[in-house]
mmCIF file with all atom_site columns, C-alpha atoms and ligand atoms in Angstrom:
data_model
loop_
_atom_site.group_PDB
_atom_site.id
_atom_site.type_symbol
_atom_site.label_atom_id
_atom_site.label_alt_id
_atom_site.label_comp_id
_atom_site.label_asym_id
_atom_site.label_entity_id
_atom_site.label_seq_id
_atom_site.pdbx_PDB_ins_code
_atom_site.Cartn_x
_atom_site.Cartn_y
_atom_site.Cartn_z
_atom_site.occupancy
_atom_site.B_iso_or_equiv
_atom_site.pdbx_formal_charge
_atom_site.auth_seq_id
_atom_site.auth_comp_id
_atom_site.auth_asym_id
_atom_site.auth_atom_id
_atom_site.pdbx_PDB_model_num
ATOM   1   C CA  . UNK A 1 1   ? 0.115   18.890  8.805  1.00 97.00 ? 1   UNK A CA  1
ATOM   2   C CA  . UNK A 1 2   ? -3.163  19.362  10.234 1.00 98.00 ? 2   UNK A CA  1
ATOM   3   C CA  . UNK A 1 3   ? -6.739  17.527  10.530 1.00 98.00 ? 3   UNK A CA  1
ATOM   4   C CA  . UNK A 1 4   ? -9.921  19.617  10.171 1.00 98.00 ? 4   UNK A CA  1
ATOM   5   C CA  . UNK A 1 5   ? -12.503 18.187  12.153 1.00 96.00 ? 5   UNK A CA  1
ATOM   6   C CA  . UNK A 1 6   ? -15.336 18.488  14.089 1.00 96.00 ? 6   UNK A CA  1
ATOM   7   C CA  . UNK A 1 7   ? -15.562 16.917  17.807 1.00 93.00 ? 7   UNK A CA  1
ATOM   8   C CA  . UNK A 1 8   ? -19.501 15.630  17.299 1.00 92.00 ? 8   UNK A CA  1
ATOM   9   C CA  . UNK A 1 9   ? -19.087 14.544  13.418 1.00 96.00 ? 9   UNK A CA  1
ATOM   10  C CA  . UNK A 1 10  ? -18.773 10.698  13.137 1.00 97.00 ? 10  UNK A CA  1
ATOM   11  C CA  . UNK A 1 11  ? -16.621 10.226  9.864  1.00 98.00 ? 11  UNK A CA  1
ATOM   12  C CA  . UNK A 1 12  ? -13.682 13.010  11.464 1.00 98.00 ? 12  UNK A CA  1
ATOM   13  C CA  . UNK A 1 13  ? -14.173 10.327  14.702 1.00 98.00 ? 13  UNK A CA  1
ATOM   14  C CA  . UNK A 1 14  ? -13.225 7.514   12.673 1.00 98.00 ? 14  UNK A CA  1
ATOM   15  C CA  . UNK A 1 15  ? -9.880  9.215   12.077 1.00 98.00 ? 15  UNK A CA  1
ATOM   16  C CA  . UNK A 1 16  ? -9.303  10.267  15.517 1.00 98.00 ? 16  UNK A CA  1
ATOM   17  C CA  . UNK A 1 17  ? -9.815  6.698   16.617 1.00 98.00 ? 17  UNK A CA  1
ATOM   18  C CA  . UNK A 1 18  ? -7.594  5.126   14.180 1.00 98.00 ? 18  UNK A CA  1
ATOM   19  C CA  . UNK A 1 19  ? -4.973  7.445   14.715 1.00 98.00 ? 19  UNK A CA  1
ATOM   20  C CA  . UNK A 1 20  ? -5.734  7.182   18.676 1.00 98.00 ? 20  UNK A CA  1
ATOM   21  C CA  . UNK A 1 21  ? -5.137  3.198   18.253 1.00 98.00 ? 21  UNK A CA  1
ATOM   22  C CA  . UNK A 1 22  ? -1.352  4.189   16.213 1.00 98.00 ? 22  UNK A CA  1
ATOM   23  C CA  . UNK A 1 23  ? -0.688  6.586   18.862 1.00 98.00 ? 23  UNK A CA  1
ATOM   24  C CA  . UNK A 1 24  ? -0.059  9.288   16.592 1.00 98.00 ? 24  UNK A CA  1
ATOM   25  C CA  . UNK A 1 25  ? -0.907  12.932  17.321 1.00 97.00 ? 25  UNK A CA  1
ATOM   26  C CA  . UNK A 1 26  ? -1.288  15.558  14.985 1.00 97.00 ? 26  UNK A CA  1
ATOM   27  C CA  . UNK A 1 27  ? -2.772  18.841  14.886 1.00 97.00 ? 27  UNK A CA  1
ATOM   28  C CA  . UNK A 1 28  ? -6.600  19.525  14.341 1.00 97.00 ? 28  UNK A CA  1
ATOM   29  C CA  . UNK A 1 29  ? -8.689  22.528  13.576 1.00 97.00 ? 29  UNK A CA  1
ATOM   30  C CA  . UNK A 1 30  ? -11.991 23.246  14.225 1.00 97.00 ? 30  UNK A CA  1
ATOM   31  C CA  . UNK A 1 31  ? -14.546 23.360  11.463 1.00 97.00 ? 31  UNK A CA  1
ATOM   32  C CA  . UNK A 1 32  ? -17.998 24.231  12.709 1.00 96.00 ? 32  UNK A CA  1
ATOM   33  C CA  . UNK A 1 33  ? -20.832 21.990  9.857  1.00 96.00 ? 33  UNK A CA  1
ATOM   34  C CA  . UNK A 1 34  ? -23.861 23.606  11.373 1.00 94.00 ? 34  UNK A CA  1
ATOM   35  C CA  . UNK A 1 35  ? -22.698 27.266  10.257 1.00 95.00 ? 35  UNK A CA  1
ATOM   36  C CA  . UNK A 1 36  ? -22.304 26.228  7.037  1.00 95.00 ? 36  UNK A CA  1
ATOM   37  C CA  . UNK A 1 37  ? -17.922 26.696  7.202  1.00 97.00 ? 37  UNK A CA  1
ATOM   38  C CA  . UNK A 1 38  ? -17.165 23.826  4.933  1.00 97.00 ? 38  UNK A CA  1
ATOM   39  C CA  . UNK A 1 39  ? -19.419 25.409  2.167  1.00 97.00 ? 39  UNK A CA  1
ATOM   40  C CA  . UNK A 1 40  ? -16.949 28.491  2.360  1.00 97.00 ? 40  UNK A CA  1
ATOM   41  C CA  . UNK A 1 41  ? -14.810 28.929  -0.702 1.00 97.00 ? 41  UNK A CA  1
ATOM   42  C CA  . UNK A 1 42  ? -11.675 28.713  1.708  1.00 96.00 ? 42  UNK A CA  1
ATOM   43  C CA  . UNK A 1 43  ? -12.669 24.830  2.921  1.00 98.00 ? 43  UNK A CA  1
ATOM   44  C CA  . UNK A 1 44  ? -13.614 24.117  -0.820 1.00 98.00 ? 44  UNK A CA  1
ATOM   45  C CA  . UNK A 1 45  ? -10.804 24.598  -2.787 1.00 97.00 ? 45  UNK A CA  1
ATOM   46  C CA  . UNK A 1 46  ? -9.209  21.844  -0.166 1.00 97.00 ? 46  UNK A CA  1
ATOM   47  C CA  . UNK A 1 47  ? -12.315 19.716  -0.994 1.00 98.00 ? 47  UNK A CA  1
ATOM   48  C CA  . UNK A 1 48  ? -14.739 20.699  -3.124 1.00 98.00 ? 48  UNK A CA  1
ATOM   49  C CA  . UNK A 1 49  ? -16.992 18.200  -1.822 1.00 98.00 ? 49  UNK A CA  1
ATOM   50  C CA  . UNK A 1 50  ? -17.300 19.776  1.064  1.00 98.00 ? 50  UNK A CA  1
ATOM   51  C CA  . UNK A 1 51  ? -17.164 17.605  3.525  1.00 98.00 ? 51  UNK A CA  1
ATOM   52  C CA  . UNK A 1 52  ? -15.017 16.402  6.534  1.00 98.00 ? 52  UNK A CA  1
ATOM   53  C CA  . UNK A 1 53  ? -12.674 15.270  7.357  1.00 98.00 ? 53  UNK A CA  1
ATOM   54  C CA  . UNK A 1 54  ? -9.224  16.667  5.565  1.00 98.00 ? 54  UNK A CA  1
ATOM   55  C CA  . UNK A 1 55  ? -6.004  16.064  5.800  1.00 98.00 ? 55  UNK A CA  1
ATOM   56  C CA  . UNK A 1 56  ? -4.043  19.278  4.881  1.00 98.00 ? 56  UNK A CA  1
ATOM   57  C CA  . UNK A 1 57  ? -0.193  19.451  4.101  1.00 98.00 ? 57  UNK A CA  1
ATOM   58  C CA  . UNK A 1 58  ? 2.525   22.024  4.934  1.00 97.00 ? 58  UNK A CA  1
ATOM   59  C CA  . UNK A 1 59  ? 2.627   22.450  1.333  1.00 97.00 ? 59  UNK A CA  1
ATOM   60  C CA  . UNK A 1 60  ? -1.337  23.830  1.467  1.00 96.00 ? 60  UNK A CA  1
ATOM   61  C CA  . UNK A 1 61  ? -1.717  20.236  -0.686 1.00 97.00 ? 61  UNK A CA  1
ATOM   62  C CA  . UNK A 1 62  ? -4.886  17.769  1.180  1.00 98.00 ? 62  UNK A CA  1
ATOM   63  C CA  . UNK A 1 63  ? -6.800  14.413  1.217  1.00 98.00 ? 63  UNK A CA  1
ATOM   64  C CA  . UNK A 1 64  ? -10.191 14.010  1.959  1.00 98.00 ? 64  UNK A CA  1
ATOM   65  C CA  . UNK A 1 65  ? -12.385 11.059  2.891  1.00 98.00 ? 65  UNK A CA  1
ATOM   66  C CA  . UNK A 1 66  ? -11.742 9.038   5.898  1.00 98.00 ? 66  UNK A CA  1
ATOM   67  C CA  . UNK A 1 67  ? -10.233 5.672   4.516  1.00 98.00 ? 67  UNK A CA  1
ATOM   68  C CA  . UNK A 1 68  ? -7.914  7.837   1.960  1.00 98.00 ? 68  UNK A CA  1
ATOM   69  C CA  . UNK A 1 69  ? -6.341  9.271   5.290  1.00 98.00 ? 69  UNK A CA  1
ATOM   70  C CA  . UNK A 1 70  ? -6.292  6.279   7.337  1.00 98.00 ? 70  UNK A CA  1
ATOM   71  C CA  . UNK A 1 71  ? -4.819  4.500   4.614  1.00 98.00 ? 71  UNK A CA  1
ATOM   72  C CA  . UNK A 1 72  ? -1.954  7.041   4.581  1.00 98.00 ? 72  UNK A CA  1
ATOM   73  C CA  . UNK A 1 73  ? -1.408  6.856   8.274  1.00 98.00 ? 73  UNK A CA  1
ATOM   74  C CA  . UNK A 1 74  ? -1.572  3.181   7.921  1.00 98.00 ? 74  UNK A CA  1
ATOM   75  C CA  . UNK A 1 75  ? 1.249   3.014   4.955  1.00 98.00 ? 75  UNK A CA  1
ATOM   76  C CA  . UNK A 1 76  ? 3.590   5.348   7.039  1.00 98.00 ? 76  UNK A CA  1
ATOM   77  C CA  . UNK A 1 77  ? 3.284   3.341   10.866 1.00 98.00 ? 77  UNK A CA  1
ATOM   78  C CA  . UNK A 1 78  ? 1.966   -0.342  9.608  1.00 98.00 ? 78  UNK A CA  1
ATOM   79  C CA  . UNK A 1 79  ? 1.938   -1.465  13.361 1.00 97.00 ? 79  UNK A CA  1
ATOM   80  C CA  . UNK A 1 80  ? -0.571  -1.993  15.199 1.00 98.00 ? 80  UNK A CA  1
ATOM   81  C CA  . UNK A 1 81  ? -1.982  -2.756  11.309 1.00 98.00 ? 81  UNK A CA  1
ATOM   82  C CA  . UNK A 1 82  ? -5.721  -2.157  11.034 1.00 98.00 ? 82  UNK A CA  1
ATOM   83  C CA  . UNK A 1 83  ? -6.104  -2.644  7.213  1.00 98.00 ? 83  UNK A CA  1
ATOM   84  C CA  . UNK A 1 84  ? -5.279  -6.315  8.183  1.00 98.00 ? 84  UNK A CA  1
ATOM   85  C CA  . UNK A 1 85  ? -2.088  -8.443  7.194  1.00 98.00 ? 85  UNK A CA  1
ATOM   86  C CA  . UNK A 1 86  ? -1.578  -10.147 4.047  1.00 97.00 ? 86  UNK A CA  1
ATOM   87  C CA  . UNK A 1 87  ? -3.906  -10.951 1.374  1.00 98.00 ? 87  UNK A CA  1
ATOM   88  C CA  . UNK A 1 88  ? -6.711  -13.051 2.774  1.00 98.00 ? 88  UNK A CA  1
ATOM   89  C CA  . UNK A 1 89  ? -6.974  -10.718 5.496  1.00 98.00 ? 89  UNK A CA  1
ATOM   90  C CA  . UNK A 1 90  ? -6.781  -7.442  3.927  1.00 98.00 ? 90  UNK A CA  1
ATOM   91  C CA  . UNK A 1 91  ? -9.803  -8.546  1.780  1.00 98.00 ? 91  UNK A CA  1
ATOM   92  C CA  . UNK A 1 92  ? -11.647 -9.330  5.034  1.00 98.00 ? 92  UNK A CA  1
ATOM   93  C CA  . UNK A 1 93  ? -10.883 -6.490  6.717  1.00 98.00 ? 93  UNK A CA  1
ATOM   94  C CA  . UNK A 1 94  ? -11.781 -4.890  3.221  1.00 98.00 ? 94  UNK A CA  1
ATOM   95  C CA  . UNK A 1 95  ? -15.398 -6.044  3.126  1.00 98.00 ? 95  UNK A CA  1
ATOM   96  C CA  . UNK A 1 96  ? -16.128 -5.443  6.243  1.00 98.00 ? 96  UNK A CA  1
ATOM   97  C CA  . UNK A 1 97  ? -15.273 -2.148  6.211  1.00 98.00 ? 97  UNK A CA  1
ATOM   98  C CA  . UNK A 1 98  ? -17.236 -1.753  2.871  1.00 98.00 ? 98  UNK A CA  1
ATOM   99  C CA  . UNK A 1 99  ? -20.571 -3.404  4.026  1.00 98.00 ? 99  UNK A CA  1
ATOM   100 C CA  . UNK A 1 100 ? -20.355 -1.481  7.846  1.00 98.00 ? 100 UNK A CA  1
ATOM   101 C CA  . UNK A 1 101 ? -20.087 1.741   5.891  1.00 98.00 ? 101 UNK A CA  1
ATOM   102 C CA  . UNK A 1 102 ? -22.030 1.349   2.545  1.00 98.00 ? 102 UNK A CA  1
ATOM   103 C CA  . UNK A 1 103 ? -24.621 -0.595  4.937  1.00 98.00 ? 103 UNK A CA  1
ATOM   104 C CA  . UNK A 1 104 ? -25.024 0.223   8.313  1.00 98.00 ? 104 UNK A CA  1
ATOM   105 C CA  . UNK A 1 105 ? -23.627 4.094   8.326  1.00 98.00 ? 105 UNK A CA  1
ATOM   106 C CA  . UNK A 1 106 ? -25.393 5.022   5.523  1.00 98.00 ? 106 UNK A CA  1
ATOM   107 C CA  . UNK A 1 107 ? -28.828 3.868   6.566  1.00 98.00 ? 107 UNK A CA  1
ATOM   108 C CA  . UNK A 1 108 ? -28.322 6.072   10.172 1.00 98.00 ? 108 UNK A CA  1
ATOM   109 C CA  . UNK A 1 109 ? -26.562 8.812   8.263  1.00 98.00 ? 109 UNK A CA  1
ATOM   110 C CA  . UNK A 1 110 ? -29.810 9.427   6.598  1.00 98.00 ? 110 UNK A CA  1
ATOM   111 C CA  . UNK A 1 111 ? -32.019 8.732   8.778  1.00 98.00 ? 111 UNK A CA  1
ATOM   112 C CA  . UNK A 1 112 ? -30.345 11.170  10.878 1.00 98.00 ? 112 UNK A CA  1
ATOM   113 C CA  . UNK A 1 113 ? -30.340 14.161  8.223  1.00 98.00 ? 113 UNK A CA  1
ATOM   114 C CA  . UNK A 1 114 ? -33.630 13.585  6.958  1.00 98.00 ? 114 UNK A CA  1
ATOM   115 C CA  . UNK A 1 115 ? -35.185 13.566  10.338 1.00 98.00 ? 115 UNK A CA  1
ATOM   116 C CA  . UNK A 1 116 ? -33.269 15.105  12.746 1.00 97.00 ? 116 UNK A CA  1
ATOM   117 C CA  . UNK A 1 117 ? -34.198 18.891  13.168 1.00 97.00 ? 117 UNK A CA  1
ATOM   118 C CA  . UNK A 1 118 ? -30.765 20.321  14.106 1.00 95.00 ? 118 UNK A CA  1
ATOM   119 C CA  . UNK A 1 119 ? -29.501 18.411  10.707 1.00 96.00 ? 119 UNK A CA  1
ATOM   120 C CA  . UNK A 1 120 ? -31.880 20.870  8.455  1.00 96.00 ? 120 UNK A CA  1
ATOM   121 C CA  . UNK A 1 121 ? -28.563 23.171  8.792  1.00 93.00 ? 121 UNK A CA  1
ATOM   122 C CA  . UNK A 1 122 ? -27.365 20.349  6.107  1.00 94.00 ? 122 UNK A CA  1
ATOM   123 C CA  . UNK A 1 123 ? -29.721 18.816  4.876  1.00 96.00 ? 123 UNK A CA  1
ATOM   124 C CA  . UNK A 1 124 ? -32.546 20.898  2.907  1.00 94.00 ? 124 UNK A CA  1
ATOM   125 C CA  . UNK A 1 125 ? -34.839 19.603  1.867  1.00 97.00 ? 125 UNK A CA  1
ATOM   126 C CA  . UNK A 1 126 ? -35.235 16.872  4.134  1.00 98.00 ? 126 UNK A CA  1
ATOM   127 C CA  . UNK A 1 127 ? -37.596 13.968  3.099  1.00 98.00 ? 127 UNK A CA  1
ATOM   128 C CA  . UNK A 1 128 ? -38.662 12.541  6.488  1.00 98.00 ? 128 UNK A CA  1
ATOM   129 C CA  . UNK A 1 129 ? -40.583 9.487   4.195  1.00 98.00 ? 129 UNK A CA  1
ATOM   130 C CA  . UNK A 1 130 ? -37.106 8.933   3.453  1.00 98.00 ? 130 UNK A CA  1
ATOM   131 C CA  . UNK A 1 131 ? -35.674 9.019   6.719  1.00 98.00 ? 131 UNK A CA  1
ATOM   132 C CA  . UNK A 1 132 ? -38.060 6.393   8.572  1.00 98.00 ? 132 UNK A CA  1
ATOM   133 C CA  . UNK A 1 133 ? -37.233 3.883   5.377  1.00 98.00 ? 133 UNK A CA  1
ATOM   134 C CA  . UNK A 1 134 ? -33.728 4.501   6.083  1.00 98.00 ? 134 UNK A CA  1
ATOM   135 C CA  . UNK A 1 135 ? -34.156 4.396   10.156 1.00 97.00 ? 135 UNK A CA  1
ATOM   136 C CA  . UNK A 1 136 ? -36.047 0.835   9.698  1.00 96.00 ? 136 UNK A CA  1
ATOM   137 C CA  . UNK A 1 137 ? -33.073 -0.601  7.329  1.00 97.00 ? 137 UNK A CA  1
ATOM   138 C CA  . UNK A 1 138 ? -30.867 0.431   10.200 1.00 98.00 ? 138 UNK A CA  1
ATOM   139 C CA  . UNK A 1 139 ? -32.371 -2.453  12.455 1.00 96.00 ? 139 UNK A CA  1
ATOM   140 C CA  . UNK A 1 140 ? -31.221 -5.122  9.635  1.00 96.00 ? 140 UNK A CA  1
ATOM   141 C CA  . UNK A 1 141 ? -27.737 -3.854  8.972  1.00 98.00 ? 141 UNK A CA  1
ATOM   142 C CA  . UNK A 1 142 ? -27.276 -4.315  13.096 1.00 98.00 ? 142 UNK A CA  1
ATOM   143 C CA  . UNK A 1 143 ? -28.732 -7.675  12.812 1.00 97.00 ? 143 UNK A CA  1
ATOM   144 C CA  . UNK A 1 144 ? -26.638 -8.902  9.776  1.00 98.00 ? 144 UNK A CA  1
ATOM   145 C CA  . UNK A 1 145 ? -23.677 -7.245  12.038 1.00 98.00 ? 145 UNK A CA  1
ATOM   146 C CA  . UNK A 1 146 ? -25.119 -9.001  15.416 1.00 98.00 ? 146 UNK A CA  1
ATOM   147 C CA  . UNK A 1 147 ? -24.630 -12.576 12.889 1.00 98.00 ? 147 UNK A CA  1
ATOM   148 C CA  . UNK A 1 148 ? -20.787 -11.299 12.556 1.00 98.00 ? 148 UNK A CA  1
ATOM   149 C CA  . UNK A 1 149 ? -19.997 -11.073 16.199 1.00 98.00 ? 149 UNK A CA  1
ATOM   150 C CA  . UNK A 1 150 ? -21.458 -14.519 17.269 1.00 98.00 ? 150 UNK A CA  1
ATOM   151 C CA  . UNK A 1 151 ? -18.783 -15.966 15.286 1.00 98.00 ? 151 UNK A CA  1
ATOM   152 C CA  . UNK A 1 152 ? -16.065 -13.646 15.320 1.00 98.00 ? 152 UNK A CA  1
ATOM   153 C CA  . UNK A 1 153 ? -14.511 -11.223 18.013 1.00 98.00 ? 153 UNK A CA  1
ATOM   154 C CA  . UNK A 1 154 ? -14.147 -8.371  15.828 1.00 98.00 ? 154 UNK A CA  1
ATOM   155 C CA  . UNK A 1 155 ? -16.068 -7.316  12.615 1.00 98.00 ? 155 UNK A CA  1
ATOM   156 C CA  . UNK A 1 156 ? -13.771 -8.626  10.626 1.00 98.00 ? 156 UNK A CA  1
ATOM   157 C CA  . UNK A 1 157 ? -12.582 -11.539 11.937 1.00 98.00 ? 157 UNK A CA  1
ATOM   158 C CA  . UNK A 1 158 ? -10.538 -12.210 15.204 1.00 97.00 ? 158 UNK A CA  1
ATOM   159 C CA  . UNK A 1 159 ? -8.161  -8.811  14.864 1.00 98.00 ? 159 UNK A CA  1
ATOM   160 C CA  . UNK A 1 160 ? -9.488  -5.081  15.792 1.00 98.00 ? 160 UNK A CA  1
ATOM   161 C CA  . UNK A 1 161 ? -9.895  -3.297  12.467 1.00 98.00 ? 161 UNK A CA  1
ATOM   162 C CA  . UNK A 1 162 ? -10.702 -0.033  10.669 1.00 98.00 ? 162 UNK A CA  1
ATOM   163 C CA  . UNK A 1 163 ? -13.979 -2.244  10.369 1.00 98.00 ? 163 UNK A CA  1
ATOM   164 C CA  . UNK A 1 164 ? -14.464 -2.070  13.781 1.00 98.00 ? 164 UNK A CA  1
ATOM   165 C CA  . UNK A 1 165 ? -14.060 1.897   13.771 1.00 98.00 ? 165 UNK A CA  1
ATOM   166 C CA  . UNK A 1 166 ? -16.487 2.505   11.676 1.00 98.00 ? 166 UNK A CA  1
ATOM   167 C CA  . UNK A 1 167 ? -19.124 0.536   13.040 1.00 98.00 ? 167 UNK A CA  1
ATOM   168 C CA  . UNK A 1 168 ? -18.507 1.700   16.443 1.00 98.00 ? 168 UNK A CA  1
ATOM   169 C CA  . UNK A 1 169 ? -18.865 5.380   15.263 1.00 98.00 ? 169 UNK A CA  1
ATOM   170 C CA  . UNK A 1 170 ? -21.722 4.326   13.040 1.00 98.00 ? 170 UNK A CA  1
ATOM   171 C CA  . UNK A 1 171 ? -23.824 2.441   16.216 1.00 98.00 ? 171 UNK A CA  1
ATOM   172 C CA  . UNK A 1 172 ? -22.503 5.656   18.625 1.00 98.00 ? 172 UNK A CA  1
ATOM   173 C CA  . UNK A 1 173 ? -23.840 8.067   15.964 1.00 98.00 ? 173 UNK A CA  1
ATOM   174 C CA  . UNK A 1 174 ? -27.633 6.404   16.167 1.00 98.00 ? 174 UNK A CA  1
ATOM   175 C CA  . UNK A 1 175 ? -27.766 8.539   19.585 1.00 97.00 ? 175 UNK A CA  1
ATOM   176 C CA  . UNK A 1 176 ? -28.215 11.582  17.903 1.00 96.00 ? 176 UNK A CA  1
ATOM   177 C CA  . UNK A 1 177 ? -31.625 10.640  16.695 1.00 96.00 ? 177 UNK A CA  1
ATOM   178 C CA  . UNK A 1 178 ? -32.115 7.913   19.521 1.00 95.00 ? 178 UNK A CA  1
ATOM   179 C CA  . UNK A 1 179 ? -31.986 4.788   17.221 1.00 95.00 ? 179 UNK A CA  1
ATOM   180 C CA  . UNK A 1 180 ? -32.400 2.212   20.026 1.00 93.00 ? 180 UNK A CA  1
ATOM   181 C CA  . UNK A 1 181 ? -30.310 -1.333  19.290 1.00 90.00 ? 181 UNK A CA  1
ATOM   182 C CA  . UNK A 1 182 ? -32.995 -4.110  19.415 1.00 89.00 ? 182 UNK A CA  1
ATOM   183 C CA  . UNK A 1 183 ? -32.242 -5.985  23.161 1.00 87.00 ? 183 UNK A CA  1
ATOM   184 C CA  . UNK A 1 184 ? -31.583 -8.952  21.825 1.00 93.00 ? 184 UNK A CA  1
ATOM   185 C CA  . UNK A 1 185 ? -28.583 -8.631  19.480 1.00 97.00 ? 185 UNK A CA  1
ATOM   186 C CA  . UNK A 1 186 ? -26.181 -9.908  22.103 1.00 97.00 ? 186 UNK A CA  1
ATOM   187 C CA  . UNK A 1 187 ? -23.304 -10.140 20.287 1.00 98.00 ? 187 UNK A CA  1
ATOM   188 C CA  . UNK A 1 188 ? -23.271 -6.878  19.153 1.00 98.00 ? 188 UNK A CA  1
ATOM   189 C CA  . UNK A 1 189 ? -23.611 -5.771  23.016 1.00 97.00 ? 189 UNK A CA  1
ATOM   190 C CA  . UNK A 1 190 ? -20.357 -7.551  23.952 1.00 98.00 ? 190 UNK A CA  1
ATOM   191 C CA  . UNK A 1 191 ? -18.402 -6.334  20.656 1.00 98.00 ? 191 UNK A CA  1
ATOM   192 C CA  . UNK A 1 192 ? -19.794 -2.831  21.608 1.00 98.00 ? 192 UNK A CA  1
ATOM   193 C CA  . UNK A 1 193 ? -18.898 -2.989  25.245 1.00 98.00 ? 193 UNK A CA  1
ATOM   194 C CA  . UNK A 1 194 ? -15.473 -4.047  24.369 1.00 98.00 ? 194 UNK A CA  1
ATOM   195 C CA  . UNK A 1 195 ? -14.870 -1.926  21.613 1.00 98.00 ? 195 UNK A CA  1
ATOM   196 C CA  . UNK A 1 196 ? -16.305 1.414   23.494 1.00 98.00 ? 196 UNK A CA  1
ATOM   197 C CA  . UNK A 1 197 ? -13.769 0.210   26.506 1.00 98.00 ? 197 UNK A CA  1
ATOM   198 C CA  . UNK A 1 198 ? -10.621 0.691   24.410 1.00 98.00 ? 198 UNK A CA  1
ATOM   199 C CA  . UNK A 1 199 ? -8.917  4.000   24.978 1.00 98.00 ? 199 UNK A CA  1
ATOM   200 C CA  . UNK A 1 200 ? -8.812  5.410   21.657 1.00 98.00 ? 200 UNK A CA  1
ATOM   201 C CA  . UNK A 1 201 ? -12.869 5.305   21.550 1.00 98.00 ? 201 UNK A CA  1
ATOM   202 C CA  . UNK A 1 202 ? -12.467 8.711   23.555 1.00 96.00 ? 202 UNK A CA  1
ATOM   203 C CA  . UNK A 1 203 ? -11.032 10.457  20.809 1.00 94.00 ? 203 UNK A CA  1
HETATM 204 N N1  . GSH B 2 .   ? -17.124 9.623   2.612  1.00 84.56 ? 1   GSH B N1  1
HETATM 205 C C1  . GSH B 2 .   ? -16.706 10.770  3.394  1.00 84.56 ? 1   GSH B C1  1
HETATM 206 C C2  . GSH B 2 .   ? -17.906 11.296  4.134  1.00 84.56 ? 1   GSH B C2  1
HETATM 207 C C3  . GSH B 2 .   ? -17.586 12.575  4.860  1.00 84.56 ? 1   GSH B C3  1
HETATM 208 C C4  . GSH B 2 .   ? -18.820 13.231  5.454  1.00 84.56 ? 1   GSH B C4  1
HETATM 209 O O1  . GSH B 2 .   ? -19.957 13.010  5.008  1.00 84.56 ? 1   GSH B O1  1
HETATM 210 N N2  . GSH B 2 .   ? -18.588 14.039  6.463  1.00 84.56 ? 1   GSH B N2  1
HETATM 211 C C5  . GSH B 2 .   ? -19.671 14.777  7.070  1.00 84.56 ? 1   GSH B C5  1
HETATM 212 C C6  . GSH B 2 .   ? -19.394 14.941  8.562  1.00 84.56 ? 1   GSH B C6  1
HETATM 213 S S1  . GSH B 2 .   ? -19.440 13.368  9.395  1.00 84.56 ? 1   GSH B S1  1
HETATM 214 C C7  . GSH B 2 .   ? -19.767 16.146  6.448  1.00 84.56 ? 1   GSH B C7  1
HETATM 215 O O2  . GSH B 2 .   ? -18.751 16.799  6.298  1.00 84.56 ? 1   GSH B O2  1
HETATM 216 N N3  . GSH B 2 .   ? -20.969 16.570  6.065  1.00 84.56 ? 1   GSH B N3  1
HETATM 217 C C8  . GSH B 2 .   ? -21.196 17.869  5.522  1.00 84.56 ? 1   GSH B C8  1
HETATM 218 C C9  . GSH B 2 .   ? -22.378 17.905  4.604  1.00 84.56 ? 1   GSH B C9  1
HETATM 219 O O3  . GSH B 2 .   ? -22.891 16.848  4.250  1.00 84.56 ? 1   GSH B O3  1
HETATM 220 O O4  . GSH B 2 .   ? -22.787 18.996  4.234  1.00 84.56 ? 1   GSH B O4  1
HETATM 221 C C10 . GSH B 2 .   ? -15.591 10.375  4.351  1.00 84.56 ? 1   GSH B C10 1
HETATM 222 O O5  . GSH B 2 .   ? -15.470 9.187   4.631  1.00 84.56 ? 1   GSH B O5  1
HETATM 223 O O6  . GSH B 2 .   ? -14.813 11.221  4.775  1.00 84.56 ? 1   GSH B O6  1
#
């Protein structure tokens, strides 16, 4: 089994972490975004969305998209669980993960392709009208977020979650285009501090 990935991408981080936080180690390999190598017809007959990261069997067989293969890693070593336990939970840790991604990565995903320069490599055409819109929602989805964390420890509640993972890849990933967080979202500073201080946020 091995994990194709790319050290800079943020949704291949999100798998690194969570499998960092089961202490699990698999193989990776290399796949290089900005020469085009997932667009090969080698990378897309393992996902012809083209995208990574993937999950590929012994048996040449493979998963894409980053829940799908957290969620597999998750069902094989429950413990520490980061889908959450039982149902109420679950659903938490559920719509948190939902809103952080659907919400907050999204908006600095593209903002970062559409404006970025290095991201043209990706992202033709880009619509830099389209970017700014998306790099102003970003500073709303951290506020709604910043709300979260004065009232709970972790995004989804009082337990470290896939929820956390991807907003802390999501927040690290505004570098890239220098999305500063607004000073006063306090909350989100601690969660972030404390979050970024955990081992696995190295992988
Ligand atoms: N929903 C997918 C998103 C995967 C994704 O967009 N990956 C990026 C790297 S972070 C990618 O491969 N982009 C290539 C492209 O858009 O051409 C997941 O969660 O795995």
């Amino acid at each position: 089994m091995k994990l194709i990935d790319q050290p800079k991408a943020p949704n291949p981080r999100r798998v690194r972490i969570f499998l960092a936080e089961k202490g699990i180690t698999i193989a990776t390999e290399p796949l290089d975004l900005m020469k085009g190598e997932h667009r090969s017809s080698g990378f897309t007959a393992l996902n012809p969305y083209q995208t990574i990261p993937v999950l590929v069997f012994d048996d040449g067989s493979a998963i894409s998209e980053s829940v799908a293969i957290c969620r597999y890693f998750e069902e094989l070593h429950p413990e520490p669980a980061l889908f959450g336990i039982g149902a109420r939970e679950r659903a938490d840790v559920e719509m948190w993960n939902r809103r952080i991604e659907l919400g907050l990565y999204f908006r600095v995903a593209q903002a970062t392709r559409h404006l970025h320069p290095a991201m043209a490599a990706i992202e033709s055409p880009q619509v830099a009208e389209w970017g700014e819109i998306n790099r102003n929602r970003t500073m709303e989805q951290l506020a709604l977020l910043d709300d979260q964390l004065a009232r709970h420890r972790f995004v989804a509640g009082g337990t470290y979650s896939i929820a956390d993972i991807t907003a802390l890849v999501s927040i690290d990933f505004m570098r890239l285009l220098k999305i500063e967080r607004p000073a006063g979202l306090a909350h989100l500073a601690r969660w972030h501090a404390e979050v970024s201080a955990r081992p696995s946020a190295k992988a």
